[in-house]
Structures are given as structure tokens and as C-alpha cells.
Short mmCIF file of C-alpha atoms in Angstrom, two decimals:
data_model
loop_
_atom_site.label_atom_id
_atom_site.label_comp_id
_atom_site.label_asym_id
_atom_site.label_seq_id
_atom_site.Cartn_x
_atom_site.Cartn_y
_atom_site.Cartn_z
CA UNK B 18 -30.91 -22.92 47.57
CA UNK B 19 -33.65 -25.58 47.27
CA UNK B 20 -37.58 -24.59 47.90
CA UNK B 21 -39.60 -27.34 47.49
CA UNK B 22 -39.25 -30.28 50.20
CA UNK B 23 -41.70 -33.22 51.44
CA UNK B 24 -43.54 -31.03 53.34
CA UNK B 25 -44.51 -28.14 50.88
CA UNK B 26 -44.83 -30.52 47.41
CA UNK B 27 -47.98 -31.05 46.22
CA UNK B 28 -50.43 -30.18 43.40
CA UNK B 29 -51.41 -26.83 44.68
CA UNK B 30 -47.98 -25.74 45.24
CA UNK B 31 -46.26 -27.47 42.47
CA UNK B 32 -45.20 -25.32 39.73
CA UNK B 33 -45.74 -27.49 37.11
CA UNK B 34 -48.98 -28.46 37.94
CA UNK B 35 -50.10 -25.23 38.13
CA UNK B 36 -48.69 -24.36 34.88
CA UNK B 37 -50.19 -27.18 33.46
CA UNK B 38 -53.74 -26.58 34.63
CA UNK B 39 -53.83 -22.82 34.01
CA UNK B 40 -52.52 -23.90 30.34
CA UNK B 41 -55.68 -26.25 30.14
CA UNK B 42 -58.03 -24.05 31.11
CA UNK B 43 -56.58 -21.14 28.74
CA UNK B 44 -56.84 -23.28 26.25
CA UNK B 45 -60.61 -24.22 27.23
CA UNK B 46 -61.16 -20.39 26.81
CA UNK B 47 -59.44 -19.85 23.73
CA UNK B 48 -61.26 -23.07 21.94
CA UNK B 49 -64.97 -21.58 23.06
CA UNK B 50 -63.70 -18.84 21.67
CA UNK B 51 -62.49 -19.01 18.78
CA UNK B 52 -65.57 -21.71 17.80
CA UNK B 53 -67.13 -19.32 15.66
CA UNK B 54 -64.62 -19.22 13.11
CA UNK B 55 -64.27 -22.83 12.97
CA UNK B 56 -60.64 -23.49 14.78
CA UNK B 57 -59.45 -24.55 17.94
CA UNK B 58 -56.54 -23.13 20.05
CA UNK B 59 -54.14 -25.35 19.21
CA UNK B 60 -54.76 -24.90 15.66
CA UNK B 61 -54.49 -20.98 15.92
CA UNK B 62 -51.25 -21.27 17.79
CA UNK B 63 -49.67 -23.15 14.64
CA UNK B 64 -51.05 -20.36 12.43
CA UNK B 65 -49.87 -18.00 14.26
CA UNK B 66 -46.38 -19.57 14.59
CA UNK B 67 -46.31 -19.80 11.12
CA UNK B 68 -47.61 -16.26 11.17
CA UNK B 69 -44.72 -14.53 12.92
CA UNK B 70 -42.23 -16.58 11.16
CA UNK B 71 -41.38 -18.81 14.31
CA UNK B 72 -41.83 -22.02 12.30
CA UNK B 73 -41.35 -22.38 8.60
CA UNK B 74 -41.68 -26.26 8.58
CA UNK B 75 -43.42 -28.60 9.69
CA UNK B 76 -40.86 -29.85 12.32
CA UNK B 77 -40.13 -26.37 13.17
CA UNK B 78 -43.39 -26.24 14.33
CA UNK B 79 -43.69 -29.37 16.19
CA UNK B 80 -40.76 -28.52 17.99
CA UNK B 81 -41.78 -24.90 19.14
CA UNK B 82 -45.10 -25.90 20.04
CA UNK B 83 -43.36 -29.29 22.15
CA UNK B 84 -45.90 -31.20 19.82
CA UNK B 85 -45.50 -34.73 18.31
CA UNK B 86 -44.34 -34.35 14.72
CA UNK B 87 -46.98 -36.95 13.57
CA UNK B 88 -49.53 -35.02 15.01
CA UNK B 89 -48.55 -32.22 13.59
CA UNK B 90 -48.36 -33.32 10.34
CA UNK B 91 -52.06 -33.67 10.48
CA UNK B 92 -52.98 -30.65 11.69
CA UNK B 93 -51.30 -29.13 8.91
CA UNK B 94 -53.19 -31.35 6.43
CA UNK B 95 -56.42 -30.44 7.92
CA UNK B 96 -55.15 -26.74 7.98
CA UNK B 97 -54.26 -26.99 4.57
CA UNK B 98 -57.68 -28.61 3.42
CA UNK B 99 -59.59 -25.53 4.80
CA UNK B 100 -57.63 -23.65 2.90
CA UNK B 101 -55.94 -21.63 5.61
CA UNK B 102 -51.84 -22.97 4.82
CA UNK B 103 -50.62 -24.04 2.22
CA UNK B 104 -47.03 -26.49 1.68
CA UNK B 105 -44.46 -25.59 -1.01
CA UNK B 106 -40.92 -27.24 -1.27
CA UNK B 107 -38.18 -25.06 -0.73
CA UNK B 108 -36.15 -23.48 -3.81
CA UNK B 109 -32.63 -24.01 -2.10
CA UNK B 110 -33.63 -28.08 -0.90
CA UNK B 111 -36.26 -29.76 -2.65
CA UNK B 112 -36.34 -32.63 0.76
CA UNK B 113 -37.41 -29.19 3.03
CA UNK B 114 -41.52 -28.30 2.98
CA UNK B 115 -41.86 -24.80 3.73
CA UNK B 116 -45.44 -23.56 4.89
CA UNK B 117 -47.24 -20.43 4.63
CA UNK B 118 -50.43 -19.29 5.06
CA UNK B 119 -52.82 -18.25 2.51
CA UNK B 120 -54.92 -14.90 2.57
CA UNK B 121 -57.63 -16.72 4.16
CA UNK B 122 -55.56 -18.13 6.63
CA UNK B 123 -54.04 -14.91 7.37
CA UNK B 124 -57.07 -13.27 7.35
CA UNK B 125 -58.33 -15.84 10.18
CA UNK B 126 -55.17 -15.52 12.26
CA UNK B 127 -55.90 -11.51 12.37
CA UNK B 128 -59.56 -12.34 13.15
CA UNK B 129 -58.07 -15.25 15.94
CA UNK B 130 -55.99 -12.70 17.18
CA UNK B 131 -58.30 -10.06 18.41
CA UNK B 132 -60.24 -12.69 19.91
CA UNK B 133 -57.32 -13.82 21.53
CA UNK B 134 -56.78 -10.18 22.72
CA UNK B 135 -60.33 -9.95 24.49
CA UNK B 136 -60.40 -13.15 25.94
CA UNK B 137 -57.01 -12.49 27.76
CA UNK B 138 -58.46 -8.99 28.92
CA UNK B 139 -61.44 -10.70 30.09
CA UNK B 140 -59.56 -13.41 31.78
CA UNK B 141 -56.77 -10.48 33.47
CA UNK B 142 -59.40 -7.83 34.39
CA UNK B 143 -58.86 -7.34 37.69
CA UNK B 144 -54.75 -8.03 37.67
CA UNK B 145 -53.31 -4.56 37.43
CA UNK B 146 -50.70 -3.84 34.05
CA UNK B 147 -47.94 -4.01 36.80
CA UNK B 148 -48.98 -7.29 38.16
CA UNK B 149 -49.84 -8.38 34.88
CA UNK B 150 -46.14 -7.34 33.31
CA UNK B 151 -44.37 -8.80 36.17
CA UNK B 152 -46.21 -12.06 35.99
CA UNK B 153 -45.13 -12.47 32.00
CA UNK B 154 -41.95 -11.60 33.35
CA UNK B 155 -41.56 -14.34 35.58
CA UNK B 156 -43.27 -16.73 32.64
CA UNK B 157 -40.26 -15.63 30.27
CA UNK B 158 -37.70 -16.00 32.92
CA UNK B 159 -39.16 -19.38 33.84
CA UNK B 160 -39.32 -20.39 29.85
CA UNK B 161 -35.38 -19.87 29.49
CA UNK B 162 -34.39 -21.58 32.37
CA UNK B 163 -35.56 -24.38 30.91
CA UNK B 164 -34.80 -24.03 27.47
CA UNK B 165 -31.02 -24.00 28.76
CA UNK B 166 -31.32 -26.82 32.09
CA UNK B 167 -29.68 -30.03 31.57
CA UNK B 168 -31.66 -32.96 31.91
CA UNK B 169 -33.11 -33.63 35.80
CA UNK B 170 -31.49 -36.48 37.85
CA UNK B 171 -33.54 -39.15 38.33
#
């Protein structure tokens, strides 16, 4: 069964757009804030991948955020020179660069965290919890089927 056709495709309709956008604007929130204590979302969301253990490396990291390893790698040496991670080589293979964070940084990722919490309360205030759980639902749903489609056509 297909949905989308000439007719109904366009910005306003397309789910990745929309995606997109609401993840820009989410991220807009999150950066104003979480000004205060110095870090941006993007930032916070490594921390708090490294945090729950989602990303031990550097690559790890890049890869579950979808973020250019490059990139990354400098975020994590600006993380690391406000003393919120910190880089040790791994005991089992000296070539792998585990990172952790350090009390401050795991102090800040609690701190992050509850902001996080109110800002997403603020933001889904008037969605009820049942529209709310079905809509995270459908965004987890969503997140596997494409973790596990091939490739599109072109």
C-alpha cells in the first residue's frame, strides 16, 4: 500500500520534513535552555549518550547521534576541555578511546536533564499522556523501520 502520490507530497505533508523541522525547533528550545549552564543541545545529547552507556567511543557516538565523526571528535575535545568527559584508552585494546564523564560532567547531565524534563512538559502541555504515549509510540515504530529498510531506489 503506497500513501504519498503527486498530489498529496509536499513540505507540510511530508514526513520527513516535518520531522526535520520539529527536530530544529526542539533543539532551538533545548539550546535557550540549557544556556545557563553553558551547553548546547547537541552537546547534552552526547553527554547523555555517554551517560546511559549508549556510546562508549567516540565513533559510537557519532554513529548513534547520525553525526560526522570529525565533528564529533571536536565536540568531545571541547567537552573534555570544560572538564565535563574525559578520554582513557581501553585496558583490553590500547587503539580503542573509551570516554566517560567526569563528576562535573555528570553532575551537568543531571542538571541538563531536569531542564530537559520541563521544557518537554512545557512544550506537551496541552497533549494528553495518551496522546502523548501514542505519539512516542509511533516515533519508536517509525525509528526501527528505518534502522532495518534497505537502501531507497533511486
Amino acid at each position: 500500500m503506497t500513501f504519498y502520490d503527486s498530489s498529496n507530497f509536499f513540505p507540510d505533508t511530508s514526513a520527513g520534513y516535518l520531522i526535520r523541522v520539529c527536530n530544529q525547533l526542539g533543539v532551538a528550545q533545548l539550546d535557550q535552555a540549557f544556556a545557563p549552564e553553558g551547553v548546547t543541545a547537541v552537546q547534552w545529547s552526547a553527554l547523555i549518550g555517554i551517560h546511559v552507556g549508549r556510546a562508549p567511543t567516540c565513533a559510537a557516538l557519532a554513529r548513534d547521534m547520525a553525526h560526522d565523526k570529525g565533528a564529533m571528535t571536536r565536540m568531545i575535545d571541547a567537552l573534555e576541555a570544560k572538564g565535563w568527559v574525559v578520554r582513557t584508552r581501553d585496558e583490553a585494546d590500547r587503539r580503542v578511546v573509551n570516554l566517560a564523564l567526569t563528576d562535573a560532567g555528570e553532575a551537568l547531565v543531571m542538571r541538563c536533564r531536569l531542564i530537559a524534563i520541563d521544557c518537554w512538559n512545557a512544550l506537551l502541555s496541552d497533549w494528553s499522556h495518551d496522546e502523548i504515549h501514542t505519539f512516542i509510540a509511533q516515533l519508536q515504530r517509525l525509528r526501527r523501520t528505518l534502522e532495518s529498510a534497505p537502501p531507497c531506489a533511486a
